[in-house]
C-alpha cells in the first residue's frame, strides 16, 4: 500500500515555472514506477510523465516534452515534476500515481494522490 500527497500547485503567469512534489508513504517507494497525470475542467484525465523505479527511464506526453522534467529522490520517498514555460493549456489538477510497472508506461497505476491545482494565467 502506498499513500501519496501532492504539493506545490498554485497560480502562475504564462511562461513561469512551478515544481510539484509528491510525498509517498511506505518503505517500498523505490520499487514503484511513479507518474504524473492531469485533468482539466471538462476533460478526461491524461498522462503527463512517468519515471521508472530507479529513475533510469522517463516518459513524457508530447505536449510537455522539453518543458517538464520528472525526477525522484528515493531516499526522501518523493517524486517531482518541474514545469517550465507554462502555458494556459497546462491548467489542470495534477495527480501523482504509483504503479508496479517495470517501465514508465502511461497506464497501470494503482495508487493515486488527491491532486494539486495548477492554474496558468495568460
GROMACS .gro file of N, CA and C in nm:
model
  366
    1UNK      N    1   0.085  -0.118   0.000
    1UNK     CA    2   0.000   0.000   0.000
    1UNK      C    3   0.089   0.124   0.000
    2UNK      N    4   0.053   0.221  -0.083
    2UNK     CA    5   0.126   0.348  -0.092
    2UNK      C    6   0.026   0.461  -0.079
    3UNK      N    7   0.058   0.557   0.004
    3UNK     CA    8  -0.023   0.678   0.013
    3UNK      C    9   0.057   0.795  -0.043
    4UNK      N   10  -0.009   0.878  -0.124
    4UNK     CA   11   0.058   0.984  -0.197
    4UNK      C   12  -0.006   1.118  -0.165
    5UNK      N   13   0.080   1.218  -0.142
    5UNK     CA   14   0.032   1.353  -0.113
    5UNK      C   15   0.109   1.452  -0.200
    6UNK      N   16   0.034   1.521  -0.287
    6UNK     CA   17   0.095   1.620  -0.376
    6UNK      C   18   0.098   1.758  -0.310
    7UNK      N   19   0.193   1.838  -0.355
    7UNK     CA   20   0.201   1.978  -0.311
    7UNK      C   21   0.273   2.058  -0.419
    8UNK      N   22   0.266   2.190  -0.406
    8UNK     CA   23   0.341   2.275  -0.497
    8UNK      C   24   0.260   2.343  -0.605
    9UNK      N   25   0.131   2.312  -0.611
    9UNK     CA   26   0.049   2.377  -0.711
    9UNK      C   27   0.025   2.524  -0.677
   10UNK      N   28  -0.035   2.595  -0.771
   10UNK     CA   29  -0.064   2.735  -0.746
   10UNK      C   30  -0.098   2.808  -0.873
   11UNK      N   31  -0.098   2.941  -0.864
   11UNK     CA   32  -0.128   3.028  -0.977
   11UNK      C   33   0.002   3.089  -1.028
   12UNK      N   34   0.022   3.080  -1.158
   12UNK     CA   35   0.144   3.133  -1.219
   12UNK      C   36   0.109   3.194  -1.354
   13UNK      N   37   0.186   3.293  -1.395
   13UNK     CA   38   0.164   3.353  -1.526
   13UNK      C   39   0.224   3.266  -1.635
   14UNK      N   40   0.171   3.279  -1.754
   14UNK     CA   41   0.225   3.206  -1.868
   14UNK      C   42   0.374   3.235  -1.883
   15UNK      N   43   0.451   3.130  -1.910
   15UNK     CA   44   0.595   3.143  -1.919
   15UNK      C   45   0.668   3.117  -1.789
   16UNK      N   46   0.593   3.109  -1.681
   16UNK     CA   47   0.652   3.085  -1.550
   16UNK      C   48   0.678   2.938  -1.522
   17UNK      N   49   0.722   2.912  -1.399
   17UNK     CA   50   0.759   2.776  -1.358
   17UNK      C   51   0.695   2.740  -1.225
   18UNK      N   52   0.675   2.612  -1.207
   18UNK     CA   53   0.632   2.555  -1.079
   18UNK      C   54   0.700   2.420  -1.064
   19UNK      N   55   0.721   2.380  -0.940
   19UNK     CA   56   0.769   2.245  -0.912
   19UNK      C   57   0.670   2.176  -0.820
   20UNK      N   58   0.614   2.068  -0.871
   20UNK     CA   59   0.524   1.987  -0.792
   20UNK      C   60   0.604   1.879  -0.720
   21UNK      N   61   0.559   1.847  -0.600
   21UNK     CA   62   0.619   1.738  -0.523
   21UNK      C   63   0.512   1.637  -0.487
   22UNK      N   64   0.553   1.515  -0.474
   22UNK     CA   65   0.461   1.408  -0.431
   22UNK      C   66   0.535   1.324  -0.328
   23UNK      N   67   0.489   1.332  -0.204
   23UNK     CA   68   0.549   1.256  -0.095
   23UNK      C   69   0.474   1.125  -0.077
   24UNK      N   70   0.548   1.017  -0.070
   24UNK     CA   71   0.488   0.884  -0.059
   24UNK      C   72   0.518   0.822   0.076
   25UNK      N   73   0.420   0.752   0.127
   25UNK     CA   74   0.443   0.676   0.249
   25UNK      C   75   0.482   0.534   0.212
   26UNK      N   76   0.538   0.460   0.306
   26UNK     CA   77   0.571   0.321   0.280
   26UNK      C   78   0.718   0.300   0.252
   27UNK      N   79   0.765   0.183   0.289
   27UNK     CA   80   0.907   0.151   0.276
   27UNK      C   81   0.944   0.102   0.138
   28UNK      N   82   0.843   0.080   0.053
   28UNK     CA   83   0.871   0.021  -0.078
   28UNK      C   84   0.858   0.122  -0.190
   29UNK      N   85   0.867   0.251  -0.159
   29UNK     CA   86   0.852   0.355  -0.261
   29UNK      C   87   0.947   0.332  -0.377
   30UNK      N   88   1.069   0.295  -0.348
   30UNK     CA   89   1.169   0.282  -0.454
   30UNK      C   90   1.138   0.170  -0.552
   31UNK      N   91   1.044   0.084  -0.520
   31UNK     CA   92   1.011  -0.025  -0.610
   31UNK      C   93   0.899   0.010  -0.707
   32UNK      N   94   0.842   0.130  -0.695
   32UNK     CA   95   0.731   0.171  -0.778
   32UNK      C   96   0.775   0.263  -0.891
   33UNK      N   97   0.718   0.243  -1.008
   33UNK     CA   98   0.722   0.344  -1.111
   33UNK      C   99   0.623   0.453  -1.072
   34UNK      N  100   0.665   0.578  -1.088
   34UNK     CA  101   0.581   0.690  -1.047
   34UNK      C  102   0.541   0.773  -1.168
   35UNK      N  103   0.418   0.824  -1.164
   35UNK     CA  104   0.369   0.903  -1.276
   35UNK      C  105   0.297   1.028  -1.231
   36UNK      N  106   0.289   1.122  -1.323
   36UNK     CA  107   0.206   1.241  -1.305
   36UNK      C  108   0.099   1.243  -1.413
   37UNK      N  109  -0.021   1.276  -1.373
   37UNK     CA  110  -0.134   1.289  -1.463
   37UNK      C  111  -0.200   1.424  -1.435
   38UNK      N  112  -0.286   1.468  -1.527
   38UNK     CA  113  -0.358   1.593  -1.503
   38UNK      C  114  -0.499   1.582  -1.562
   39UNK      N  115  -0.588   1.661  -1.503
   39UNK     CA  116  -0.725   1.665  -1.552
   39UNK      C  117  -0.773   1.808  -1.553
   40UNK      N  118  -0.803   1.857  -1.671
   40UNK     CA  119  -0.856   1.992  -1.687
   40UNK      C  120  -1.009   1.987  -1.680
   41UNK      N  121  -1.072   2.099  -1.647
   41UNK     CA  122  -1.219   2.101  -1.638
   41UNK      C  123  -1.284   2.054  -1.767
   42UNK      N  124  -1.377   1.960  -1.753
   42UNK     CA  125  -1.450   1.910  -1.868
   42UNK      C  126  -1.373   1.813  -1.956
   43UNK      N  127  -1.253   1.775  -1.913
   43UNK     CA  128  -1.172   1.683  -1.993
   43UNK      C  129  -1.139   1.559  -1.912
   44UNK      N  130  -1.098   1.455  -1.984
   44UNK     CA  131  -1.056   1.333  -1.918
   44UNK      C  132  -0.914   1.350  -1.862
   45UNK      N  133  -0.885   1.269  -1.762
   45UNK     CA  134  -0.751   1.271  -1.706
   45UNK      C  135  -0.652   1.221  -1.811
   46UNK      N  136  -0.537   1.286  -1.820
   46UNK     CA  137  -0.437   1.248  -1.919
   46UNK      C  138  -0.300   1.230  -1.855
   47UNK      N  139  -0.223   1.145  -1.918
   47UNK     CA  140  -0.087   1.118  -1.876
   47UNK      C  141   0.002   1.238  -1.902
   48UNK      N  142   0.093   1.267  -1.810
   48UNK     CA  143   0.188   1.377  -1.827
   48UNK      C  144   0.331   1.323  -1.835
   49UNK      N  145   0.371   1.246  -1.735
   49UNK     CA  146   0.509   1.198  -1.731
   49UNK      C  147   0.518   1.081  -1.635
   50UNK      N  148   0.622   1.000  -1.652
   50UNK     CA  149   0.646   0.888  -1.561
   50UNK      C  150   0.795   0.862  -1.552
   51UNK      N  151   0.834   0.799  -1.440
   51UNK     CA  152   0.974   0.768  -1.416
   51UNK      C  153   0.984   0.629  -1.355
   52UNK      N  154   1.079   0.552  -1.401
   52UNK     CA  155   1.095   0.416  -1.352
   52UNK      C  156   1.149   0.416  -1.208
   53UNK      N  157   1.150   0.299  -1.149
   53UNK     CA  158   1.175   0.291  -1.006
   53UNK      C  159   1.314   0.338  -0.965
   54UNK      N  160   1.415   0.326  -1.050
   54UNK     CA  161   1.546   0.377  -1.014
   54UNK      C  162   1.576   0.507  -1.086
   55UNK      N  163   1.479   0.558  -1.160
   55UNK     CA  164   1.496   0.686  -1.227
   55UNK      C  165   1.574   0.680  -1.356
   56UNK      N  166   1.602   0.560  -1.403
   56UNK     CA  167   1.683   0.548  -1.523
   56UNK      C  168   1.605   0.578  -1.650
   57UNK      N  169   1.475   0.556  -1.645
   57UNK     CA  170   1.392   0.575  -1.764
   57UNK      C  171   1.277   0.670  -1.734
   58UNK      N  172   1.250   0.758  -1.830
   58UNK     CA  173   1.139   0.851  -1.818
   58UNK      C  174   1.055   0.848  -1.945
   59UNK      N  175   0.935   0.900  -1.933
   59UNK     CA  176   0.841   0.902  -2.045
   59UNK      C  177   0.758   1.028  -2.030
   60UNK      N  178   0.736   1.099  -2.141
   60UNK     CA  179   0.662   1.225  -2.137
   60UNK      C  180   0.554   1.228  -2.244
   61UNK      N  181   0.445   1.292  -2.210
   61UNK     CA  182   0.344   1.322  -2.310
   61UNK      C  183   0.403   1.428  -2.404
   62UNK      N  184   0.367   1.421  -2.532
   62UNK     CA  185   0.433   1.505  -2.632
   62UNK      C  186   0.426   1.654  -2.601
   63UNK      N  187   0.313   1.701  -2.552
   63UNK     CA  188   0.297   1.845  -2.535
   63UNK      C  189   0.382   1.903  -2.422
   64UNK      N  190   0.440   1.819  -2.336
   64UNK     CA  191   0.521   1.870  -2.227
   64UNK      C  192   0.670   1.842  -2.245
   65UNK      N  193   0.703   1.767  -2.348
   65UNK     CA  194   0.844   1.736  -2.373
   65UNK      C  195   0.925   1.864  -2.392
   66UNK      N  196   1.039   1.871  -2.325
   66UNK     CA  197   1.124   1.990  -2.333
   66UNK      C  198   1.086   2.099  -2.236
   67UNK      N  199   0.969   2.087  -2.172
   67UNK     CA  200   0.925   2.188  -2.076
   67UNK      C  201   0.916   2.131  -1.935
   68UNK      N  202   0.874   2.008  -1.921
   68UNK     CA  203   0.856   1.943  -1.791
   68UNK      C  204   0.965   1.839  -1.771
   69UNK      N  205   1.006   1.823  -1.645
   69UNK     CA  206   1.103   1.722  -1.609
   69UNK      C  207   1.057   1.649  -1.484
   70UNK      N  208   1.049   1.517  -1.494
   70UNK     CA  209   1.014   1.434  -1.380
   70UNK      C  210   1.142   1.379  -1.319
   71UNK      N  211   1.145   1.375  -1.187
   71UNK     CA  212   1.261   1.319  -1.117
   71UNK      C  213   1.213   1.259  -0.986
   72UNK      N  214   1.301   1.186  -0.921
   72UNK     CA  215   1.263   1.125  -0.794
   72UNK      C  216   1.384   1.119  -0.702
   73UNK      N  217   1.355   1.120  -0.572
   73UNK     CA  218   1.456   1.102  -0.470
   73UNK      C  219   1.407   0.989  -0.380
   74UNK      N  220   1.458   0.869  -0.402
   74UNK     CA  221   1.409   0.754  -0.328
   74UNK      C  222   1.444   0.762  -0.179
   75UNK      N  223   1.549   0.834  -0.145
   75UNK     CA  224   1.585   0.850  -0.004
   75UNK      C  225   1.481   0.934   0.069
   76UNK      N  226   1.413   1.021  -0.005
   76UNK     CA  227   1.310   1.108   0.054
   76UNK      C  228   1.169   1.062   0.021
   77UNK      N  229   1.158   0.948  -0.048
   77UNK     CA  230   1.025   0.898  -0.088
   77UNK      C  231   0.944   1.006  -0.160
   78UNK      N  232   1.008   1.077  -0.251
   78UNK     CA  233   0.943   1.190  -0.316
   78UNK      C  234   0.971   1.188  -0.466
   79UNK      N  235   0.868   1.222  -0.542
   79UNK     CA  236   0.882   1.240  -0.686
   79UNK      C  237   0.845   1.384  -0.717
   80UNK      N  238   0.912   1.441  -0.816
   80UNK     CA  239   0.894   1.581  -0.850
   80UNK      C  240   0.852   1.597  -0.996
   81UNK      N  241   0.787   1.708  -1.023
   81UNK     CA  242   0.759   1.747  -1.161
   81UNK      C  243   0.795   1.895  -1.174
   82UNK      N  244   0.907   1.921  -1.239
   82UNK     CA  245   0.948   2.058  -1.267
   82UNK      C  246   0.881   2.102  -1.394
   83UNK      N  247   0.805   2.209  -1.386
   83UNK     CA  248   0.729   2.257  -1.501
   83UNK      C  249   0.777   2.397  -1.538
   84UNK      N  250   0.834   2.409  -1.655
   84UNK     CA  251   0.885   2.537  -1.706
   84UNK      C  252   0.804   2.580  -1.828
   85UNK      N  253   0.817   2.707  -1.863
   85UNK     CA  254   0.748   2.761  -1.982
   85UNK      C  255   0.601   2.723  -1.981
   86UNK      N  256   0.538   2.744  -1.869
   86UNK     CA  257   0.398   2.703  -1.855
   86UNK      C  258   0.306   2.781  -1.947
   87UNK      N  259   0.203   2.713  -1.994
   87UNK     CA  260   0.104   2.769  -2.085
   87UNK      C  261  -0.035   2.762  -2.020
   88UNK      N  262  -0.126   2.847  -2.062
   88UNK     CA  263  -0.262   2.839  -2.007
   88UNK      C  264  -0.324   2.700  -2.024
   89UNK      N  265  -0.291   2.632  -2.131
   89UNK     CA  266  -0.346   2.497  -2.151
   89UNK      C  267  -0.289   2.392  -2.057
   90UNK      N  268  -0.190   2.428  -1.977
   90UNK     CA  269  -0.140   2.338  -1.872
   90UNK      C  270  -0.226   2.344  -1.746
   91UNK      N  271  -0.320   2.436  -1.742
   91UNK     CA  272  -0.408   2.449  -1.627
   91UNK      C  273  -0.487   2.321  -1.605
   92UNK      N  274  -0.477   2.265  -1.485
   92UNK     CA  275  -0.542   2.138  -1.453
   92UNK      C  276  -0.517   2.103  -1.308
   93UNK      N  277  -0.586   2.003  -1.261
   93UNK     CA  278  -0.548   1.939  -1.135
   93UNK      C  279  -0.446   1.831  -1.169
   94UNK      N  280  -0.334   1.833  -1.101
   94UNK     CA  281  -0.225   1.739  -1.127
   94UNK      C  282  -0.223   1.633  -1.018
   95UNK      N  283  -0.216   1.508  -1.063
   95UNK     CA  284  -0.220   1.393  -0.974
   95UNK      C  285  -0.090   1.314  -0.984
   96UNK      N  286  -0.045   1.268  -0.871
   96UNK     CA  287   0.066   1.176  -0.863
   96UNK      C  288   0.009   1.034  -0.852
   97UNK      N  289   0.079   0.937  -0.912
   97UNK     CA  290   0.031   0.800  -0.908
   97UNK      C  291   0.148   0.703  -0.902
   98UNK      N  292   0.121   0.584  -0.850
   98UNK     CA  293   0.224   0.481  -0.836
   98UNK      C  294   0.180   0.354  -0.905
   99UNK      N  295   0.277   0.287  -0.964
   99UNK     CA  296   0.249   0.166  -1.041
   99UNK      C  297   0.358   0.063  -1.019
  100UNK      N  298   0.319  -0.063  -1.036
  100UNK     CA  299   0.417  -0.172  -1.031
  100UNK      C  300   0.477  -0.200  -1.169
  101UNK      N  301   0.446  -0.115  -1.266
  101UNK     CA  302   0.506  -0.132  -1.398
  101UNK      C  303   0.657  -0.136  -1.389
  102UNK      N  304   0.718  -0.214  -1.474
  102UNK     CA  305   0.863  -0.216  -1.483
  102UNK      C  306   0.912  -0.095  -1.563
  103UNK      N  307   0.833  -0.055  -1.661
  103UNK     CA  308   0.868   0.059  -1.746
  103UNK      C  309   0.774   0.175  -1.715
  104UNK      N  310   0.815   0.299  -1.746
  104UNK     CA  311   0.731   0.416  -1.715
  104UNK      C  312   0.617   0.435  -1.816
  105UNK      N  313   0.525   0.343  -1.816
  105UNK     CA  314   0.413   0.344  -1.908
  105UNK      C  315   0.304   0.439  -1.859
  106UNK      N  316   0.215   0.484  -1.948
  106UNK     CA  317   0.106   0.574  -1.909
  106UNK      C  318  -0.018   0.502  -1.858
  107UNK      N  319  -0.006   0.377  -1.816
  107UNK     CA  320  -0.120   0.300  -1.769
  107UNK      C  321  -0.075   0.209  -1.655
  108UNK      N  322  -0.173   0.149  -1.587
  108UNK     CA  323  -0.141   0.051  -1.484
  108UNK      C  324  -0.112   0.108  -1.348
  109UNK      N  325  -0.166   0.226  -1.318
  109UNK     CA  326  -0.140   0.291  -1.190
  109UNK      C  327  -0.249   0.253  -1.090
  110UNK      N  328  -0.206   0.210  -0.974
  110UNK     CA  329  -0.298   0.158  -0.873
  110UNK      C  330  -0.323   0.254  -0.758
  111UNK      N  331  -0.230   0.343  -0.733
  111UNK     CA  332  -0.240   0.433  -0.619
  111UNK      C  333  -0.234   0.577  -0.669
  112UNK      N  334  -0.320   0.660  -0.610
  112UNK     CA  335  -0.335   0.799  -0.656
  112UNK      C  336  -0.337   0.894  -0.538
  113UNK      N  337  -0.282   1.014  -0.561
  113UNK     CA  338  -0.294   1.120  -0.462
  113UNK      C  339  -0.424   1.196  -0.481
  114UNK      N  340  -0.442   1.299  -0.401
  114UNK     CA  341  -0.567   1.375  -0.404
  114UNK      C  342  -0.564   1.487  -0.507
  115UNK      N  343  -0.447   1.519  -0.557
  115UNK     CA  344  -0.434   1.621  -0.660
  115UNK      C  345  -0.396   1.758  -0.607
  116UNK      N  346  -0.334   1.837  -0.693
  116UNK     CA  347  -0.300   1.974  -0.660
  116UNK      C  348  -0.330   2.061  -0.782
  117UNK      N  349  -0.391   2.176  -0.758
  117UNK     CA  350  -0.436   2.262  -0.868
  117UNK      C  351  -0.322   2.346  -0.921
  118UNK      N  352  -0.309   2.347  -1.053
  118UNK     CA  353  -0.216   2.436  -1.123
  118UNK      C  354  -0.297   2.524  -1.217
  119UNK      N  355  -0.284   2.653  -1.201
  119UNK     CA  356  -0.355   2.748  -1.285
  119UNK      C  357  -0.253   2.841  -1.351
  120UNK      N  358  -0.258   2.847  -1.483
  120UNK     CA  359  -0.166   2.931  -1.558
  120UNK      C  360  -0.247   3.041  -1.625
  121UNK      N  361  -0.218   3.164  -1.590
  121UNK     CA  362  -0.291   3.277  -1.646
  121UNK      C  363  -0.219   3.331  -1.770
  122UNK      N  364  -0.299   3.383  -1.862
  122UNK     CA  365  -0.241   3.434  -1.986
  122UNK      C  366  -0.206   3.582  -1.975
   0.00000   0.00000   0.00000
